[in-house]
Amino acid sequence: MEPSQSNVIQASFSSADPRFSALVANAFAKAYIDTMLELRVEPTRQAAAWFDEQLKTLRANLEDAQAKLTEYHQRQGIVSADERSDVENTRLGLLSDQVARAQDQTFQWNSREQQARSFLKQGRSPDRLPDVLDNPFIQKLKTDLLHGEARLQELATQYGANHPQYQRQVSENQSLREKLDSEMRKVVAGVESSARQSRQHEVELAKALAAQRARLLELKESRNELTVLRRNVESAERAYDTAMQRSVVSQVDSRASQTNVTVLNQAFVPGVPSHPRSSLTSSCRCWSERCSASAS
């Protein structure tokens, strides 16, 4: 074979038999093409086999990451992490509002309780307390007692203190006073009870608020873990898809049946011998290797 300055390589063979010379020259060209094809295909064939092995490992990694993510969803009861977060944040907001209202109510009840205790401590009648003044039943009792006192004065003028009607009115007035005192004590006791209940309610709401905040922190940690698991799945998917694409390319290239070398001129049986020898020439063209083959 004789290289040239172009992309054509000349391959020649001489023998006494012109037909044999043509066959050998063409065989050289075919062998060259087959060798170039083998040099091209063999690395891709090896790469395809390597990718097949890598795909098995990457597929196992992907399946393992997906299984861990699915198991985490089942263990945590997660349908949608975003929906759970929205619900928990809404609950936190509602509890915060309830605690604020409870604190305001507790402050008001504490003030009313302190006022009532101050009245009683000073020995003053609780009839001037706002809660007593706002009680319609107590006000009715007061009105009835005033009417009873007025009636008692009339009876004292008409019949005297020893008259049965006078004594009966005295008894009725006394009963009204006792009932009035009892109702005022009930109002004071109700204020104290409401204040205690308000404080207890505020404490319970504060505990619920603290628990909800802890729940949100726990959910945040869970979402962080969930994010890591999702990223692991996504990373495994990308690695598997990339390897699959390259494997497909390698598989296709490994089955290539053509190369970038082609025969330009087949060797033919010469009609006349060249010189004292009979020679034959064939040529091929190599687009990348810049080669050709010929014989004479």
mmCIF file with all atom_site columns, C-alpha atoms in Angstrom, residues 13-230:
data_model
loop_
_atom_site.group_PDB
_atom_site.id
_atom_site.type_symbol
_atom_site.label_atom_id
_atom_site.label_alt_id
_atom_site.label_comp_id
_atom_site.label_asym_id
_atom_site.label_entity_id
_atom_site.label_seq_id
_atom_site.pdbx_PDB_ins_code
_atom_site.Cartn_x
_atom_site.Cartn_y
_atom_site.Cartn_z
_atom_site.occupancy
_atom_site.B_iso_or_equiv
_atom_site.pdbx_formal_charge
_atom_site.auth_seq_id
_atom_site.auth_comp_id
_atom_site.auth_asym_id
_atom_site.auth_atom_id
_atom_site.pdbx_PDB_model_num
ATOM 1   C CA . PHE A 1 13  ? -0.224   -6.093  -6.063  1.00 0.00 ? 13  PHE A CA 1
ATOM 2   C CA . SER A 1 14  ? 1.717    -7.657  -8.906  1.00 0.00 ? 14  SER A CA 1
ATOM 3   C CA . SER A 1 15  ? 1.787    -11.222 -10.070 1.00 0.00 ? 15  SER A CA 1
ATOM 4   C CA . ALA A 1 16  ? 2.025    -13.246 -13.214 1.00 0.00 ? 16  ALA A CA 1
ATOM 5   C CA . ASP A 1 17  ? -1.728   -13.908 -13.045 1.00 0.00 ? 17  ASP A CA 1
ATOM 6   C CA . PRO A 1 18  ? -3.725   -10.703 -13.770 1.00 0.00 ? 18  PRO A CA 1
ATOM 7   C CA . ARG A 1 19  ? -6.943   -12.151 -12.284 1.00 0.00 ? 19  ARG A CA 1
ATOM 8   C CA . PHE A 1 20  ? -5.138   -13.107 -9.080  1.00 0.00 ? 20  PHE A CA 1
ATOM 9   C CA . SER A 1 21  ? -3.591   -9.608  -8.871  1.00 0.00 ? 21  SER A CA 1
ATOM 10  C CA . ALA A 1 22  ? -7.081   -8.027  -9.051  1.00 0.00 ? 22  ALA A CA 1
ATOM 11  C CA . LEU A 1 23  ? -8.416   -10.358 -6.359  1.00 0.00 ? 23  LEU A CA 1
ATOM 12  C CA . VAL A 1 24  ? -5.533   -9.636  -3.974  1.00 0.00 ? 24  VAL A CA 1
ATOM 13  C CA . ALA A 1 25  ? -5.748   -5.857  -4.479  1.00 0.00 ? 25  ALA A CA 1
ATOM 14  C CA . ASN A 1 26  ? -9.490   -5.883  -3.813  1.00 0.00 ? 26  ASN A CA 1
ATOM 15  C CA . ALA A 1 27  ? -8.936   -8.132  -0.767  1.00 0.00 ? 27  ALA A CA 1
ATOM 16  C CA . PHE A 1 28  ? -6.448   -5.593  0.626   1.00 0.00 ? 28  PHE A CA 1
ATOM 17  C CA . ALA A 1 29  ? -9.037   -2.822  0.232   1.00 0.00 ? 29  ALA A CA 1
ATOM 18  C CA . LYS A 1 30  ? -11.760  -4.923  1.871   1.00 0.00 ? 30  LYS A CA 1
ATOM 19  C CA . ALA A 1 31  ? -9.464   -5.921  4.762   1.00 0.00 ? 31  ALA A CA 1
ATOM 20  C CA . TYR A 1 32  ? -8.611   -2.282  5.348   1.00 0.00 ? 32  TYR A CA 1
ATOM 21  C CA . ILE A 1 33  ? -12.283  -1.316  5.456   1.00 0.00 ? 33  ILE A CA 1
ATOM 22  C CA . ASP A 1 34  ? -13.110  -4.215  7.802   1.00 0.00 ? 34  ASP A CA 1
ATOM 23  C CA . THR A 1 35  ? -10.261  -3.255  10.102  1.00 0.00 ? 35  THR A CA 1
ATOM 24  C CA . MET A 1 36  ? -11.369  0.382   10.245  1.00 0.00 ? 36  MET A CA 1
ATOM 25  C CA . LEU A 1 37  ? -14.926  -0.752  11.032  1.00 0.00 ? 37  LEU A CA 1
ATOM 26  C CA . GLU A 1 38  ? -13.702  -3.016  13.813  1.00 0.00 ? 38  GLU A CA 1
ATOM 27  C CA . LEU A 1 39  ? -11.573  -0.210  15.302  1.00 0.00 ? 39  LEU A CA 1
ATOM 28  C CA . ARG A 1 40  ? -14.626  2.005   15.289  1.00 0.00 ? 40  ARG A CA 1
ATOM 29  C CA . VAL A 1 41  ? -17.132  -0.497  16.663  1.00 0.00 ? 41  VAL A CA 1
ATOM 30  C CA . GLU A 1 42  ? -15.101  -2.285  19.324  1.00 0.00 ? 42  GLU A CA 1
ATOM 31  C CA . PRO A 1 43  ? -14.798  0.694   21.761  1.00 0.00 ? 43  PRO A CA 1
ATOM 32  C CA . THR A 1 44  ? -18.525  1.403   21.505  1.00 0.00 ? 44  THR A CA 1
ATOM 33  C CA . ARG A 1 45  ? -19.257  -2.289  22.030  1.00 0.00 ? 45  ARG A CA 1
ATOM 34  C CA . GLN A 1 46  ? -17.188  -2.225  25.210  1.00 0.00 ? 46  GLN A CA 1
ATOM 35  C CA . ALA A 1 47  ? -18.874  1.013   26.299  1.00 0.00 ? 47  ALA A CA 1
ATOM 36  C CA . ALA A 1 48  ? -22.305  -0.539  25.708  1.00 0.00 ? 48  ALA A CA 1
ATOM 37  C CA . ALA A 1 49  ? -21.395  -3.509  27.899  1.00 0.00 ? 49  ALA A CA 1
ATOM 38  C CA . TRP A 1 50  ? -20.078  -1.170  30.614  1.00 0.00 ? 50  TRP A CA 1
ATOM 39  C CA . PHE A 1 51  ? -23.251  0.914   30.523  1.00 0.00 ? 51  PHE A CA 1
ATOM 40  C CA . ASP A 1 52  ? -25.345  -2.243  30.854  1.00 0.00 ? 52  ASP A CA 1
ATOM 41  C CA . GLU A 1 53  ? -23.590  -3.019  34.119  1.00 0.00 ? 53  GLU A CA 1
ATOM 42  C CA . GLN A 1 54  ? -23.894  0.549   35.333  1.00 0.00 ? 54  GLN A CA 1
ATOM 43  C CA . LEU A 1 55  ? -27.612  0.615   34.529  1.00 0.00 ? 55  LEU A CA 1
ATOM 44  C CA . LYS A 1 56  ? -28.198  -2.340  36.821  1.00 0.00 ? 56  LYS A CA 1
ATOM 45  C CA . THR A 1 57  ? -26.604  -0.469  39.743  1.00 0.00 ? 57  THR A CA 1
ATOM 46  C CA . LEU A 1 58  ? -28.330  2.825   38.909  1.00 0.00 ? 58  LEU A CA 1
ATOM 47  C CA . ARG A 1 59  ? -31.701  1.091   38.542  1.00 0.00 ? 59  ARG A CA 1
ATOM 48  C CA . ALA A 1 60  ? -31.229  -0.534  41.959  1.00 0.00 ? 60  ALA A CA 1
ATOM 49  C CA . ASN A 1 61  ? -30.311  2.861   43.471  1.00 0.00 ? 61  ASN A CA 1
ATOM 50  C CA . LEU A 1 62  ? -33.405  4.462   41.936  1.00 0.00 ? 62  LEU A CA 1
ATOM 51  C CA . GLU A 1 63  ? -35.707  1.715   43.169  1.00 0.00 ? 63  GLU A CA 1
ATOM 52  C CA . ASP A 1 64  ? -34.203  1.957   46.660  1.00 0.00 ? 64  ASP A CA 1
ATOM 53  C CA . ALA A 1 65  ? -34.664  5.762   46.762  1.00 0.00 ? 65  ALA A CA 1
ATOM 54  C CA . GLN A 1 66  ? -38.270  5.448   45.559  1.00 0.00 ? 66  GLN A CA 1
ATOM 55  C CA . ALA A 1 67  ? -38.989  2.737   48.134  1.00 0.00 ? 67  ALA A CA 1
ATOM 56  C CA . LYS A 1 68  ? -37.636  4.922   50.953  1.00 0.00 ? 68  LYS A CA 1
ATOM 57  C CA . LEU A 1 69  ? -39.754  7.864   49.816  1.00 0.00 ? 69  LEU A CA 1
ATOM 58  C CA . THR A 1 70  ? -42.888  5.704   49.590  1.00 0.00 ? 70  THR A CA 1
ATOM 59  C CA . GLU A 1 71  ? -42.241  4.159   53.003  1.00 0.00 ? 71  GLU A CA 1
ATOM 60  C CA . TYR A 1 72  ? -41.792  7.628   54.524  1.00 0.00 ? 72  TYR A CA 1
ATOM 61  C CA . HIS A 1 73  ? -45.101  8.805   53.013  1.00 0.00 ? 73  HIS A CA 1
ATOM 62  C CA . GLN A 1 74  ? -46.888  5.789   54.447  1.00 0.00 ? 74  GLN A CA 1
ATOM 63  C CA . ARG A 1 75  ? -45.262  6.123   57.868  1.00 0.00 ? 75  ARG A CA 1
ATOM 64  C CA . GLN A 1 76  ? -46.072  9.824   58.151  1.00 0.00 ? 76  GLN A CA 1
ATOM 65  C CA . GLY A 1 77  ? -49.493  9.553   56.488  1.00 0.00 ? 77  GLY A CA 1
ATOM 66  C CA . ILE A 1 78  ? -48.530  12.194  53.943  1.00 0.00 ? 78  ILE A CA 1
ATOM 67  C CA . VAL A 1 79  ? -50.781  12.800  50.978  1.00 0.00 ? 79  VAL A CA 1
ATOM 68  C CA . SER A 1 80  ? -49.525  16.277  50.169  1.00 0.00 ? 80  SER A CA 1
ATOM 69  C CA . ALA A 1 81  ? -46.859  17.938  52.304  1.00 0.00 ? 81  ALA A CA 1
ATOM 70  C CA . ASP A 1 82  ? -47.933  21.404  51.156  1.00 0.00 ? 82  ASP A CA 1
ATOM 71  C CA . GLU A 1 83  ? -51.574  20.783  52.128  1.00 0.00 ? 83  GLU A CA 1
ATOM 72  C CA . ARG A 1 84  ? -50.536  19.540  55.565  1.00 0.00 ? 84  ARG A CA 1
ATOM 73  C CA . SER A 1 85  ? -48.384  22.604  56.070  1.00 0.00 ? 85  SER A CA 1
ATOM 74  C CA . ASP A 1 86  ? -51.257  24.906  55.082  1.00 0.00 ? 86  ASP A CA 1
ATOM 75  C CA . VAL A 1 87  ? -53.633  23.159  57.508  1.00 0.00 ? 87  VAL A CA 1
ATOM 76  C CA . GLU A 1 88  ? -51.168  23.277  60.389  1.00 0.00 ? 88  GLU A CA 1
ATOM 77  C CA . ASN A 1 89  ? -50.382  26.952  59.781  1.00 0.00 ? 89  ASN A CA 1
ATOM 78  C CA . THR A 1 90  ? -54.104  27.725  59.692  1.00 0.00 ? 90  THR A CA 1
ATOM 79  C CA . ARG A 1 91  ? -54.570  25.953  63.026  1.00 0.00 ? 91  ARG A CA 1
ATOM 80  C CA . LEU A 1 92  ? -51.690  27.910  64.500  1.00 0.00 ? 92  LEU A CA 1
ATOM 81  C CA . GLY A 1 93  ? -53.256  31.175  63.370  1.00 0.00 ? 93  GLY A CA 1
ATOM 82  C CA . LEU A 1 94  ? -56.645  30.251  64.837  1.00 0.00 ? 94  LEU A CA 1
ATOM 83  C CA . LEU A 1 95  ? -55.088  29.249  68.159  1.00 0.00 ? 95  LEU A CA 1
ATOM 84  C CA . SER A 1 96  ? -53.108  32.491  68.287  1.00 0.00 ? 96  SER A CA 1
ATOM 85  C CA . ASP A 1 97  ? -56.313  34.488  67.814  1.00 0.00 ? 97  ASP A CA 1
ATOM 86  C CA . GLN A 1 98  ? -58.103  32.435  70.461  1.00 0.00 ? 98  GLN A CA 1
ATOM 87  C CA . VAL A 1 99  ? -55.276  32.940  72.952  1.00 0.00 ? 99  VAL A CA 1
ATOM 88  C CA . ALA A 1 100 ? -55.335  36.698  72.342  1.00 0.00 ? 100 ALA A CA 1
ATOM 89  C CA . ARG A 1 101 ? -59.098  36.831  72.931  1.00 0.00 ? 101 ARG A CA 1
ATOM 90  C CA . ALA A 1 102 ? -58.773  34.608  76.012  1.00 0.00 ? 102 ALA A CA 1
ATOM 91  C CA . GLN A 1 103 ? -56.110  36.886  77.466  1.00 0.00 ? 103 GLN A CA 1
ATOM 92  C CA . ASP A 1 104 ? -58.335  39.905  76.950  1.00 0.00 ? 104 ASP A CA 1
ATOM 93  C CA . GLN A 1 105 ? -61.286  38.142  78.592  1.00 0.00 ? 105 GLN A CA 1
ATOM 94  C CA . THR A 1 106 ? -59.129  36.971  81.489  1.00 0.00 ? 106 THR A CA 1
ATOM 95  C CA . PHE A 1 107 ? -57.921  40.514  82.068  1.00 0.00 ? 107 PHE A CA 1
ATOM 96  C CA . GLN A 1 108 ? -61.511  41.773  82.200  1.00 0.00 ? 108 GLN A CA 1
ATOM 97  C CA . TRP A 1 109 ? -62.678  39.007  84.556  1.00 0.00 ? 109 TRP A CA 1
ATOM 98  C CA . ASN A 1 110 ? -59.653  39.490  86.813  1.00 0.00 ? 110 ASN A CA 1
ATOM 99  C CA . SER A 1 111 ? -60.460  43.190  87.069  1.00 0.00 ? 111 SER A CA 1
ATOM 100 C CA . ARG A 1 112 ? -64.086  42.472  87.974  1.00 0.00 ? 112 ARG A CA 1
ATOM 101 C CA . GLU A 1 113 ? -63.015  39.825  90.492  1.00 0.00 ? 113 GLU A CA 1
ATOM 102 C CA . GLN A 1 114 ? -60.543  42.191  92.151  1.00 0.00 ? 114 GLN A CA 1
ATOM 103 C CA . GLN A 1 115 ? -63.177  44.907  92.336  1.00 0.00 ? 115 GLN A CA 1
ATOM 104 C CA . ALA A 1 116 ? -65.666  42.516  93.976  1.00 0.00 ? 116 ALA A CA 1
ATOM 105 C CA . ARG A 1 117 ? -63.102  41.325  96.507  1.00 0.00 ? 117 ARG A CA 1
ATOM 106 C CA . SER A 1 118 ? -62.162  44.902  97.278  1.00 0.00 ? 118 SER A CA 1
ATOM 107 C CA . PHE A 1 119 ? -65.799  45.741  98.033  1.00 0.00 ? 119 PHE A CA 1
ATOM 108 C CA . LEU A 1 120 ? -66.160  42.758  100.338 1.00 0.00 ? 120 LEU A CA 1
ATOM 109 C CA . LYS A 1 121 ? -62.824  43.380  102.029 1.00 0.00 ? 121 LYS A CA 1
ATOM 110 C CA . GLN A 1 122 ? -63.820  46.936  102.849 1.00 0.00 ? 122 GLN A CA 1
ATOM 111 C CA . GLY A 1 123 ? -67.121  45.721  104.250 1.00 0.00 ? 123 GLY A CA 1
ATOM 112 C CA . ARG A 1 124 ? -69.081  47.495  101.587 1.00 0.00 ? 124 ARG A CA 1
ATOM 113 C CA . SER A 1 125 ? -72.245  46.070  100.101 1.00 0.00 ? 125 SER A CA 1
ATOM 114 C CA . PRO A 1 126 ? -71.732  44.578  96.652  1.00 0.00 ? 126 PRO A CA 1
ATOM 115 C CA . ASP A 1 127 ? -74.913  46.266  95.446  1.00 0.00 ? 127 ASP A CA 1
ATOM 116 C CA . ARG A 1 128 ? -72.817  48.942  93.747  1.00 0.00 ? 128 ARG A CA 1
ATOM 117 C CA . LEU A 1 129 ? -70.795  46.466  91.752  1.00 0.00 ? 129 LEU A CA 1
ATOM 118 C CA . PRO A 1 130 ? -71.287  46.764  87.954  1.00 0.00 ? 130 PRO A CA 1
ATOM 119 C CA . ASP A 1 131 ? -72.229  43.073  87.687  1.00 0.00 ? 131 ASP A CA 1
ATOM 120 C CA . VAL A 1 132 ? -74.869  43.529  90.408  1.00 0.00 ? 132 VAL A CA 1
ATOM 121 C CA . LEU A 1 133 ? -76.179  46.720  88.885  1.00 0.00 ? 133 LEU A CA 1
ATOM 122 C CA . ASP A 1 134 ? -76.478  45.041  85.496  1.00 0.00 ? 134 ASP A CA 1
ATOM 123 C CA . ASN A 1 135 ? -78.399  42.058  86.910  1.00 0.00 ? 135 ASN A CA 1
ATOM 124 C CA . PRO A 1 136 ? -82.122  42.519  86.081  1.00 0.00 ? 136 PRO A CA 1
ATOM 125 C CA . PHE A 1 137 ? -83.332  40.016  88.690  1.00 0.00 ? 137 PHE A CA 1
ATOM 126 C CA . ILE A 1 138 ? -81.446  41.798  91.473  1.00 0.00 ? 138 ILE A CA 1
ATOM 127 C CA . GLN A 1 139 ? -82.804  45.127  90.325  1.00 0.00 ? 139 GLN A CA 1
ATOM 128 C CA . LYS A 1 140 ? -86.316  43.669  90.448  1.00 0.00 ? 140 LYS A CA 1
ATOM 129 C CA . LEU A 1 141 ? -85.682  42.434  94.001  1.00 0.00 ? 141 LEU A CA 1
ATOM 130 C CA . LYS A 1 142 ? -84.493  45.884  94.992  1.00 0.00 ? 142 LYS A CA 1
ATOM 131 C CA . THR A 1 143 ? -87.619  47.425  93.511  1.00 0.00 ? 143 THR A CA 1
ATOM 132 C CA . ASP A 1 144 ? -89.811  44.900  95.324  1.00 0.00 ? 144 ASP A CA 1
ATOM 133 C CA . LEU A 1 145 ? -87.971  45.625  98.576  1.00 0.00 ? 145 LEU A CA 1
ATOM 134 C CA . LEU A 1 146 ? -88.478  49.365  98.145  1.00 0.00 ? 146 LEU A CA 1
ATOM 135 C CA . HIS A 1 147 ? -92.175  48.793  97.589  1.00 0.00 ? 147 HIS A CA 1
ATOM 136 C CA . GLY A 1 148 ? -92.237  46.534  100.627 1.00 0.00 ? 148 GLY A CA 1
ATOM 137 C CA . GLU A 1 149 ? -90.573  49.189  102.798 1.00 0.00 ? 149 GLU A CA 1
ATOM 138 C CA . ALA A 1 150 ? -93.036  51.793  101.587 1.00 0.00 ? 150 ALA A CA 1
ATOM 139 C CA . ARG A 1 151 ? -95.908  49.423  102.301 1.00 0.00 ? 151 ARG A CA 1
ATOM 140 C CA . LEU A 1 152 ? -94.492  48.767  105.757 1.00 0.00 ? 152 LEU A CA 1
ATOM 141 C CA . GLN A 1 153 ? -94.491  52.472  106.554 1.00 0.00 ? 153 GLN A CA 1
ATOM 142 C CA . GLU A 1 154 ? -98.103  52.761  105.450 1.00 0.00 ? 154 GLU A CA 1
ATOM 143 C CA . LEU A 1 155 ? -99.117  49.830  107.627 1.00 0.00 ? 155 LEU A CA 1
ATOM 144 C CA . ALA A 1 156 ? -97.227  51.256  110.583 1.00 0.00 ? 156 ALA A CA 1
ATOM 145 C CA . THR A 1 157 ? -99.169  54.492  110.243 1.00 0.00 ? 157 THR A CA 1
ATOM 146 C CA . GLN A 1 158 ? -102.511 52.800  109.808 1.00 0.00 ? 158 GLN A CA 1
ATOM 147 C CA . TYR A 1 159 ? -102.303 49.821  112.150 1.00 0.00 ? 159 TYR A CA 1
ATOM 148 C CA . GLY A 1 160 ? -99.162  50.022  114.218 1.00 0.00 ? 160 GLY A CA 1
ATOM 149 C CA . ALA A 1 161 ? -96.231  47.619  114.587 1.00 0.00 ? 161 ALA A CA 1
ATOM 150 C CA . ASN A 1 162 ? -98.277  44.897  116.289 1.00 0.00 ? 162 ASN A CA 1
ATOM 151 C CA . HIS A 1 163 ? -100.853 44.501  113.565 1.00 0.00 ? 163 HIS A CA 1
ATOM 152 C CA . PRO A 1 164 ? -100.777 41.123  111.718 1.00 0.00 ? 164 PRO A CA 1
ATOM 153 C CA . GLN A 1 165 ? -100.518 42.811  108.302 1.00 0.00 ? 165 GLN A CA 1
ATOM 154 C CA . TYR A 1 166 ? -97.559  44.835  109.530 1.00 0.00 ? 166 TYR A CA 1
ATOM 155 C CA . GLN A 1 167 ? -95.863  41.706  110.864 1.00 0.00 ? 167 GLN A CA 1
ATOM 156 C CA . ARG A 1 168 ? -96.553  39.889  107.618 1.00 0.00 ? 168 ARG A CA 1
ATOM 157 C CA . GLN A 1 169 ? -95.012  42.748  105.620 1.00 0.00 ? 169 GLN A CA 1
ATOM 158 C CA . VAL A 1 170 ? -91.973  42.724  107.885 1.00 0.00 ? 170 VAL A CA 1
ATOM 159 C CA . SER A 1 171 ? -91.558  39.025  107.147 1.00 0.00 ? 171 SER A CA 1
ATOM 160 C CA . GLU A 1 172 ? -91.928  39.560  103.414 1.00 0.00 ? 172 GLU A CA 1
ATOM 161 C CA . ASN A 1 173 ? -89.377  42.389  103.459 1.00 0.00 ? 173 ASN A CA 1
ATOM 162 C CA . GLN A 1 174 ? -86.933  40.240  105.412 1.00 0.00 ? 174 GLN A CA 1
ATOM 163 C CA . SER A 1 175 ? -87.365  37.457  102.896 1.00 0.00 ? 175 SER A CA 1
ATOM 164 C CA . LEU A 1 176 ? -86.686  39.911  100.070 1.00 0.00 ? 176 LEU A CA 1
ATOM 165 C CA . ARG A 1 177 ? -83.509  41.145  101.805 1.00 0.00 ? 177 ARG A CA 1
ATOM 166 C CA . GLU A 1 178 ? -82.250  37.584  102.255 1.00 0.00 ? 178 GLU A CA 1
ATOM 167 C CA . LYS A 1 179 ? -83.029  36.731  98.687  1.00 0.00 ? 179 LYS A CA 1
ATOM 168 C CA . LEU A 1 180 ? -81.319  39.955  97.539  1.00 0.00 ? 180 LEU A CA 1
ATOM 169 C CA . ASP A 1 181 ? -78.212  39.187  99.608  1.00 0.00 ? 181 ASP A CA 1
ATOM 170 C CA . SER A 1 182 ? -78.183  35.647  98.296  1.00 0.00 ? 182 SER A CA 1
ATOM 171 C CA . GLU A 1 183 ? -78.439  36.783  94.685  1.00 0.00 ? 183 GLU A CA 1
ATOM 172 C CA . MET A 1 184 ? -75.672  39.363  95.143  1.00 0.00 ? 184 MET A CA 1
ATOM 173 C CA . ARG A 1 185 ? -73.432  36.692  96.674  1.00 0.00 ? 185 ARG A CA 1
ATOM 174 C CA . LYS A 1 186 ? -74.229  34.471  93.707  1.00 0.00 ? 186 LYS A CA 1
ATOM 175 C CA . VAL A 1 187 ? -73.210  37.267  91.353  1.00 0.00 ? 187 VAL A CA 1
ATOM 176 C CA . VAL A 1 188 ? -69.921  37.764  93.210  1.00 0.00 ? 188 VAL A CA 1
ATOM 177 C CA . ALA A 1 189 ? -69.341  34.005  93.257  1.00 0.00 ? 189 ALA A CA 1
ATOM 178 C CA . GLY A 1 190 ? -70.173  33.898  89.547  1.00 0.00 ? 190 GLY A CA 1
ATOM 179 C CA . VAL A 1 191 ? -67.591  36.595  88.862  1.00 0.00 ? 191 VAL A CA 1
ATOM 180 C CA . GLU A 1 192 ? -64.962  34.606  90.768  1.00 0.00 ? 192 GLU A CA 1
ATOM 181 C CA . SER A 1 193 ? -65.947  31.384  89.013  1.00 0.00 ? 193 SER A CA 1
ATOM 182 C CA . SER A 1 194 ? -65.894  33.028  85.586  1.00 0.00 ? 194 SER A CA 1
ATOM 183 C CA . ALA A 1 195 ? -62.490  34.529  86.343  1.00 0.00 ? 195 ALA A CA 1
ATOM 184 C CA . ARG A 1 196 ? -61.135  31.083  87.310  1.00 0.00 ? 196 ARG A CA 1
ATOM 185 C CA . GLN A 1 197 ? -62.620  29.485  84.207  1.00 0.00 ? 197 GLN A CA 1
ATOM 186 C CA . SER A 1 198 ? -61.212  32.227  82.018  1.00 0.00 ? 198 SER A CA 1
ATOM 187 C CA . ARG A 1 199 ? -57.749  31.759  83.483  1.00 0.00 ? 199 ARG A CA 1
ATOM 188 C CA . GLN A 1 200 ? -57.996  27.993  83.040  1.00 0.00 ? 200 GLN A CA 1
ATOM 189 C CA . HIS A 1 201 ? -59.212  28.408  79.478  1.00 0.00 ? 201 HIS A CA 1
ATOM 190 C CA . GLU A 1 202 ? -56.327  30.739  78.726  1.00 0.00 ? 202 GLU A CA 1
ATOM 191 C CA . VAL A 1 203 ? -53.854  28.210  80.145  1.00 0.00 ? 203 VAL A CA 1
ATOM 192 C CA . GLU A 1 204 ? -55.340  25.404  78.056  1.00 0.00 ? 204 GLU A CA 1
ATOM 193 C CA . LEU A 1 205 ? -55.233  27.503  74.905  1.00 0.00 ? 205 LEU A CA 1
ATOM 194 C CA . ALA A 1 206 ? -51.645  28.517  75.632  1.00 0.00 ? 206 ALA A CA 1
ATOM 195 C CA . LYS A 1 207 ? -50.718  24.833  75.970  1.00 0.00 ? 207 LYS A CA 1
ATOM 196 C CA . ALA A 1 208 ? -52.493  24.030  72.729  1.00 0.00 ? 208 ALA A CA 1
ATOM 197 C CA . LEU A 1 209 ? -50.680  26.898  71.019  1.00 0.00 ? 209 LEU A CA 1
ATOM 198 C CA . ALA A 1 210 ? -47.307  25.658  72.297  1.00 0.00 ? 210 ALA A CA 1
ATOM 199 C CA . ALA A 1 211 ? -48.149  22.130  71.156  1.00 0.00 ? 211 ALA A CA 1
ATOM 200 C CA . GLN A 1 212 ? -49.135  23.411  67.706  1.00 0.00 ? 212 GLN A CA 1
ATOM 201 C CA . ARG A 1 213 ? -45.877  25.332  67.408  1.00 0.00 ? 213 ARG A CA 1
ATOM 202 C CA . ALA A 1 214 ? -43.980  22.177  68.349  1.00 0.00 ? 214 ALA A CA 1
ATOM 203 C CA . ARG A 1 215 ? -46.041  20.315  65.754  1.00 0.00 ? 215 ARG A CA 1
ATOM 204 C CA . LEU A 1 216 ? -45.064  22.825  63.084  1.00 0.00 ? 216 LEU A CA 1
ATOM 205 C CA . LEU A 1 217 ? -41.388  22.498  64.007  1.00 0.00 ? 217 LEU A CA 1
ATOM 206 C CA . GLU A 1 218 ? -41.724  18.729  63.800  1.00 0.00 ? 218 GLU A CA 1
ATOM 207 C CA . LEU A 1 219 ? -43.474  19.073  60.459  1.00 0.00 ? 219 LEU A CA 1
ATOM 208 C CA . LYS A 1 220 ? -40.690  21.350  59.241  1.00 0.00 ? 220 LYS A CA 1
ATOM 209 C CA . GLU A 1 221 ? -38.109  18.744  60.199  1.00 0.00 ? 221 GLU A CA 1
ATOM 210 C CA . SER A 1 222 ? -40.223  16.097  58.472  1.00 0.00 ? 222 SER A CA 1
ATOM 211 C CA . ARG A 1 223 ? -40.419  18.229  55.347  1.00 0.00 ? 223 ARG A CA 1
ATOM 212 C CA . ASN A 1 224 ? -36.637  18.653  55.430  1.00 0.00 ? 224 ASN A CA 1
ATOM 213 C CA . GLU A 1 225 ? -36.276  14.877  55.540  1.00 0.00 ? 225 GLU A CA 1
ATOM 214 C CA . LEU A 1 226 ? -38.901  14.551  52.820  1.00 0.00 ? 226 LEU A CA 1
ATOM 215 C CA . THR A 1 227 ? -37.017  17.060  50.674  1.00 0.00 ? 227 THR A CA 1
ATOM 216 C CA . VAL A 1 228 ? -33.823  15.041  51.058  1.00 0.00 ? 228 VAL A CA 1
ATOM 217 C CA . LEU A 1 229 ? -35.633  11.843  50.038  1.00 0.00 ? 229 LEU A CA 1
ATOM 218 C CA . ARG A 1 230 ? -37.207  13.548  47.024  1.00 0.00 ? 230 ARG A CA 1
#
